PDB file of C-alpha atoms in Angstrom:
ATOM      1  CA  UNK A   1      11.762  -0.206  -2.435  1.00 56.00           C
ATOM      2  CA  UNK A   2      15.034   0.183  -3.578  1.00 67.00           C
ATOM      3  CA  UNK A   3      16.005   2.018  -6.824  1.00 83.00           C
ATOM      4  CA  UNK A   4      17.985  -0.658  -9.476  1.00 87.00           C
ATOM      5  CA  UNK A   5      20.928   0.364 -11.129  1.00 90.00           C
ATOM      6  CA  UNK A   6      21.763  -0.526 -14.571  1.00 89.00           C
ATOM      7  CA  UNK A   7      23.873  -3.774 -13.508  1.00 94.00           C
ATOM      8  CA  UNK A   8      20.863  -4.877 -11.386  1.00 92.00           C
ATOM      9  CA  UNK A   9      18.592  -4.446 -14.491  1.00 87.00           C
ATOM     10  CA  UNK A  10      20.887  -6.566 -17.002  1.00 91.00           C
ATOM     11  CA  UNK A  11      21.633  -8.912 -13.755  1.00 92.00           C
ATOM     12  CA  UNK A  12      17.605  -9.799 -13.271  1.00 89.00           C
ATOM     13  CA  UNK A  13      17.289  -9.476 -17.067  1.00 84.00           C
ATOM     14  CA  UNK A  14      20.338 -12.857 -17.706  1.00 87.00           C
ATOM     15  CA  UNK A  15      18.345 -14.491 -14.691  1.00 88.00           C
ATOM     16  CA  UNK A  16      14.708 -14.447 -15.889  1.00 82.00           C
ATOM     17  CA  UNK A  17      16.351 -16.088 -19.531  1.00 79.00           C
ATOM     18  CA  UNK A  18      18.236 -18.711 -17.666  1.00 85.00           C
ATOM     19  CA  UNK A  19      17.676 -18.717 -13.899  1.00 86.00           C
ATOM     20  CA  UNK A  20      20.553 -21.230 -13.430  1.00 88.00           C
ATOM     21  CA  UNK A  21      23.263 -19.543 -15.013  1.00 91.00           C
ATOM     22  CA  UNK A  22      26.391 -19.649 -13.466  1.00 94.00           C
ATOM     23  CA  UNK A  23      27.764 -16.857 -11.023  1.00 96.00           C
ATOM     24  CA  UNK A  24      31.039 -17.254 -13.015  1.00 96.00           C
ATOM     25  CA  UNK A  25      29.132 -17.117 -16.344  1.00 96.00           C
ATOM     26  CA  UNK A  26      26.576 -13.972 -15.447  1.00 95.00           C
ATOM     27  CA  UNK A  27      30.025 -12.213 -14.156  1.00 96.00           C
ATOM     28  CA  UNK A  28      31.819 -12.626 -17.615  1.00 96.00           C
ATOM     29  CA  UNK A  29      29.034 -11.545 -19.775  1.00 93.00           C
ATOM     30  CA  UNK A  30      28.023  -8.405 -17.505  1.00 95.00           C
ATOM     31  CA  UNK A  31      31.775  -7.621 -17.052  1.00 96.00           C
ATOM     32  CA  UNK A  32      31.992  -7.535 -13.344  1.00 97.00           C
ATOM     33  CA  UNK A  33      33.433  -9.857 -10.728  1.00 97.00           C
ATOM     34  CA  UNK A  34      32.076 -13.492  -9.184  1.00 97.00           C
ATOM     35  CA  UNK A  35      31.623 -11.315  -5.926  1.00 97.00           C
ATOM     36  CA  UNK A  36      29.419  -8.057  -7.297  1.00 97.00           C
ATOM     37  CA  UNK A  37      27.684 -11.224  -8.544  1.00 96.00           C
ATOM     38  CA  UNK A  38      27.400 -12.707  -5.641  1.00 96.00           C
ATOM     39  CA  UNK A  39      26.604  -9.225  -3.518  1.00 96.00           C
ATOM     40  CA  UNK A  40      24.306  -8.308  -6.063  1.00 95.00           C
ATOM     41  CA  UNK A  41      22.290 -11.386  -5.515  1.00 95.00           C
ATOM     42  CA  UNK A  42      22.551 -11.401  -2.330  1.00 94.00           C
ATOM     43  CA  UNK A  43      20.918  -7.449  -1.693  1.00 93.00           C
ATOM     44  CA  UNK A  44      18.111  -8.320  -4.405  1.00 92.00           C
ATOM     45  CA  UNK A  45      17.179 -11.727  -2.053  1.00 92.00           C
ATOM     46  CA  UNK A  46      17.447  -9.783   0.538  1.00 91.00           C
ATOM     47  CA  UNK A  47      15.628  -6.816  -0.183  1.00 90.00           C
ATOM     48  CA  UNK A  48      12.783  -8.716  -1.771  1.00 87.00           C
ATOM     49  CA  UNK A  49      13.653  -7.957  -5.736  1.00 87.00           C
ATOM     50  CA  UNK A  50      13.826 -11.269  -6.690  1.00 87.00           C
ATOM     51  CA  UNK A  51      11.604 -13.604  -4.436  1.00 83.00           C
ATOM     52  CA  UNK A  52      13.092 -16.652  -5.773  1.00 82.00           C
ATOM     53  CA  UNK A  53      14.167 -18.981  -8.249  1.00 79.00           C
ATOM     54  CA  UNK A  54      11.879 -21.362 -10.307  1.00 73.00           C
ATOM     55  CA  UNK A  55      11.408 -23.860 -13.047  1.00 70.00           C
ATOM     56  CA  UNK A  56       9.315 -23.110 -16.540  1.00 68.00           C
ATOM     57  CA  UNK A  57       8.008 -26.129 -18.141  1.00 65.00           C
ATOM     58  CA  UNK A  58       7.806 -25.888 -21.887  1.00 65.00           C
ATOM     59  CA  UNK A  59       4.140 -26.273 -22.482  1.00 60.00           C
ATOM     60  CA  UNK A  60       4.612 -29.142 -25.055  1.00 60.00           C
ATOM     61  CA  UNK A  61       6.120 -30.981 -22.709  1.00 61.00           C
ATOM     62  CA  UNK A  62       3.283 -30.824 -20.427  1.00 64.00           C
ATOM     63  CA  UNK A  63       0.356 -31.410 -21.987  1.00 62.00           C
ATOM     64  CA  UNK A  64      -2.197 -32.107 -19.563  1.00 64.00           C
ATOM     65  CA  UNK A  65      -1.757 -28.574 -18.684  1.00 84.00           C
ATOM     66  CA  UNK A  66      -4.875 -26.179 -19.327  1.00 91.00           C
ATOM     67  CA  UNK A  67      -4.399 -22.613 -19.124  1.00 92.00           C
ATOM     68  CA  UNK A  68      -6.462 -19.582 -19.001  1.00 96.00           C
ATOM     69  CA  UNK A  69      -6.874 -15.659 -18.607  1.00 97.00           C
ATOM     70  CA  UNK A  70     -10.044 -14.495 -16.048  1.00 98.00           C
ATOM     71  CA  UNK A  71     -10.921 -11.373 -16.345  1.00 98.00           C
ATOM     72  CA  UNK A  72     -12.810 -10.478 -13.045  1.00 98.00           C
ATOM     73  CA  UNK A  73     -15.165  -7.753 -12.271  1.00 97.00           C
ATOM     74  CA  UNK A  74     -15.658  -6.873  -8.700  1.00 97.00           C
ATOM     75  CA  UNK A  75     -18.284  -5.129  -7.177  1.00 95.00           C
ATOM     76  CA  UNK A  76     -18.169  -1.674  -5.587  1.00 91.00           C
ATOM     77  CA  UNK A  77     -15.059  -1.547  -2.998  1.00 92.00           C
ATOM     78  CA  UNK A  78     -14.680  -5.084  -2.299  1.00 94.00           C
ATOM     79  CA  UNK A  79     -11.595  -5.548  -4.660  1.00 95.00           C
ATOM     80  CA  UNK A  80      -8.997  -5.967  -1.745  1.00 94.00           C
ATOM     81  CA  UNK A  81     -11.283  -8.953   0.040  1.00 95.00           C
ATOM     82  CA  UNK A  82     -11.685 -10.195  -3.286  1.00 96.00           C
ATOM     83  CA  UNK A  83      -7.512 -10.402  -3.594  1.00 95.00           C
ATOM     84  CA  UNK A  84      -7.323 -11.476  -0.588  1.00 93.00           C
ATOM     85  CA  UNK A  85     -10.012 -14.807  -0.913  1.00 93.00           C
ATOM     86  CA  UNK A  86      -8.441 -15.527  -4.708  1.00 95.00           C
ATOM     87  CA  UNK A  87      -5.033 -15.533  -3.440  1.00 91.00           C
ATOM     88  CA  UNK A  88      -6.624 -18.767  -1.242  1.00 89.00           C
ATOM     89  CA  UNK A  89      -6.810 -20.304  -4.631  1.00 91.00           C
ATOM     90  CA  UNK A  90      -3.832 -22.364  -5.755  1.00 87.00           C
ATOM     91  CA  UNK A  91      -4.360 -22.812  -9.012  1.00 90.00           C
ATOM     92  CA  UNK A  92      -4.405 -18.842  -9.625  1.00 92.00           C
ATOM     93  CA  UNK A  93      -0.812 -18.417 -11.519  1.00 89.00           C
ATOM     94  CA  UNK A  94      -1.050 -14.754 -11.604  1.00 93.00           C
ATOM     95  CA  UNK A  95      -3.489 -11.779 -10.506  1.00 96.00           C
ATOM     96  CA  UNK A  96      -2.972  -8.364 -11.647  1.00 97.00           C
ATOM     97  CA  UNK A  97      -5.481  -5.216 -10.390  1.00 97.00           C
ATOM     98  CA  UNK A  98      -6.254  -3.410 -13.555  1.00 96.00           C
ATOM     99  CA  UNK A  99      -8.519  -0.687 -15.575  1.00 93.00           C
ATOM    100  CA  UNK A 100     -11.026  -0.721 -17.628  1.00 91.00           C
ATOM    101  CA  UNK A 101     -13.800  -3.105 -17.680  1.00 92.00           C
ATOM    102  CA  UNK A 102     -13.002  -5.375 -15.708  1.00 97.00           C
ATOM    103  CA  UNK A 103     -11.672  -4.723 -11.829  1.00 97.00           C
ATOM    104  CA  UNK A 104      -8.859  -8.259 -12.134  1.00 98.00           C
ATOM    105  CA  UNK A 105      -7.049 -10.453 -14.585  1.00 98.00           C
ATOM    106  CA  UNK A 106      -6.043 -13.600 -13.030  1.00 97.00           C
ATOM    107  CA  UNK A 107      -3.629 -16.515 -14.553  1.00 95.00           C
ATOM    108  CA  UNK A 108      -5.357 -19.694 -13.998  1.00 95.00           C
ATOM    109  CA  UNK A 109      -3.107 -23.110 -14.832  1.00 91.00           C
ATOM    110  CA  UNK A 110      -4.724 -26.816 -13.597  1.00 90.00           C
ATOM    111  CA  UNK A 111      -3.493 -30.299 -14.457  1.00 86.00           C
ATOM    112  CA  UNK A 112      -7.487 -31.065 -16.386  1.00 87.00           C
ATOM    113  CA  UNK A 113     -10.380 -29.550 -17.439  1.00 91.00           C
ATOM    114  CA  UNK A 114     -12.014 -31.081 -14.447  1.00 92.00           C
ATOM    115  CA  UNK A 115     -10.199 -29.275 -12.327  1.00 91.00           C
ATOM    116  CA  UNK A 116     -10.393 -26.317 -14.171  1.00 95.00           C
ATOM    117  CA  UNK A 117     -14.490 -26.187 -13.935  1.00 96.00           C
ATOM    118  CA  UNK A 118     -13.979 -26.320 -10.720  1.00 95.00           C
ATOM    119  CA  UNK A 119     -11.619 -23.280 -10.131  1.00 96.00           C
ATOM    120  CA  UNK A 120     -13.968 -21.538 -12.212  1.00 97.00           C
ATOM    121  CA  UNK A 121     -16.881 -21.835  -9.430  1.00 96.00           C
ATOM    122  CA  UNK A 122     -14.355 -20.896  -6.848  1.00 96.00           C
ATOM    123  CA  UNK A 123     -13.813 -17.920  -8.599  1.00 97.00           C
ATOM    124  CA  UNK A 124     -17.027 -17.215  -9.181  1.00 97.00           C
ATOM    125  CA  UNK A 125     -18.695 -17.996  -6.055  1.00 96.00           C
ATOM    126  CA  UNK A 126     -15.911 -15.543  -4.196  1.00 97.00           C
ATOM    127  CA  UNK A 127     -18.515 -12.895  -2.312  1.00 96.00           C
ATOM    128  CA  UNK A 128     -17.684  -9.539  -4.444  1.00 97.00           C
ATOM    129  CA  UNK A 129     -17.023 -11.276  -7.669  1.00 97.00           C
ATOM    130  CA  UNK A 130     -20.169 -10.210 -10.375  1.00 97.00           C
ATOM    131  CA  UNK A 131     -18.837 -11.524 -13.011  1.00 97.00           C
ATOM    132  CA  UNK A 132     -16.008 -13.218 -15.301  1.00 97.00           C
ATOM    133  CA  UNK A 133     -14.765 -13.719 -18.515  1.00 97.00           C
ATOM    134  CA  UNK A 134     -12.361 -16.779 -18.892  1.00 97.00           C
ATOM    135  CA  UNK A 135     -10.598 -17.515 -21.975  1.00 97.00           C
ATOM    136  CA  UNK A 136      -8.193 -20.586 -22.601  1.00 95.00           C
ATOM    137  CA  UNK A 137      -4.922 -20.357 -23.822  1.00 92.00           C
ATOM    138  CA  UNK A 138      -4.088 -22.904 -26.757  1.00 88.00           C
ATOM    139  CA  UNK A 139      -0.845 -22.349 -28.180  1.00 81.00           C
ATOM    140  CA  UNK A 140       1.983 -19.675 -26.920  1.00 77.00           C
ATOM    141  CA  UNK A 141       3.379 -17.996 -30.163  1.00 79.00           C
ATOM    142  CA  UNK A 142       5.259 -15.244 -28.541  1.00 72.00           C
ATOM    143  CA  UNK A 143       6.817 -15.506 -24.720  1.00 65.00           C
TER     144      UNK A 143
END
């Protein structure tokens, strides 16, 4: 992986608060030209950095939204065919390996609470997965 600079840093930092900022724009507030831009962008696409570009919907205006935090506990060594069968699951925002407790911490976001049951048995019926703890995320007070 490649080591970033400090103009990379501010660079990905401008982009994750407005991802459609303009080249001209992101040059004049980091002090460099349209083309380091440009090349900059260009070697973090490249060298997988930044995977893409996407849209945030404010959560009040999308309300049918429900979304969660699973915390996952996996038994014995099976963690990576664990990843590997939740990654199969759409509706999984986010999945982070972590310590303590539990083994995984996945991001779940579905259009009902229908569909949310039934991402729950998914997750739960994945061979490896002993357990879960799922809690639903009302209001964001802090992003």
């Amino acid at each position: 992986m490649q080591e970033l600079d400090e103009l990379d840093q501010q660079l990905i930092s401008a982009l994750r608060a407005d991802g459609r900022e303009a080249v001209t724009t992101l040059a004049r507030r980091l002090g460099v030209t349209r083309a380091t831009i440009n090349s900059r962008l260009d070697r973090l696409q490249e060298s997988g950095t930044v995977l893409g570009f996407t849209v945030r919907v404010r959560e009040d205006h999308d309300p049918q939204s429900v979304r969660a935090v699973s915390l996952i506990e996996v038994e014995g060594r099976t963690t990576e065919d664990v990843i590997k069968r939740l990654r199969g699951i759409p509706e999984l925002q986010t999945l982070h390996t972590t310590n303590g407790g539990w083994d995984l911490v996945a991001e779940i976001r579905t259009n009902s609470l229908a569909s949310f049951d039934r991402v729950l048995v998914q997750i739960r019926s994945v061979e490896g997965v002993v357990n879960s703890e799922t809690s639903l995320l009302l209001t964001s007070v802090l992003r």
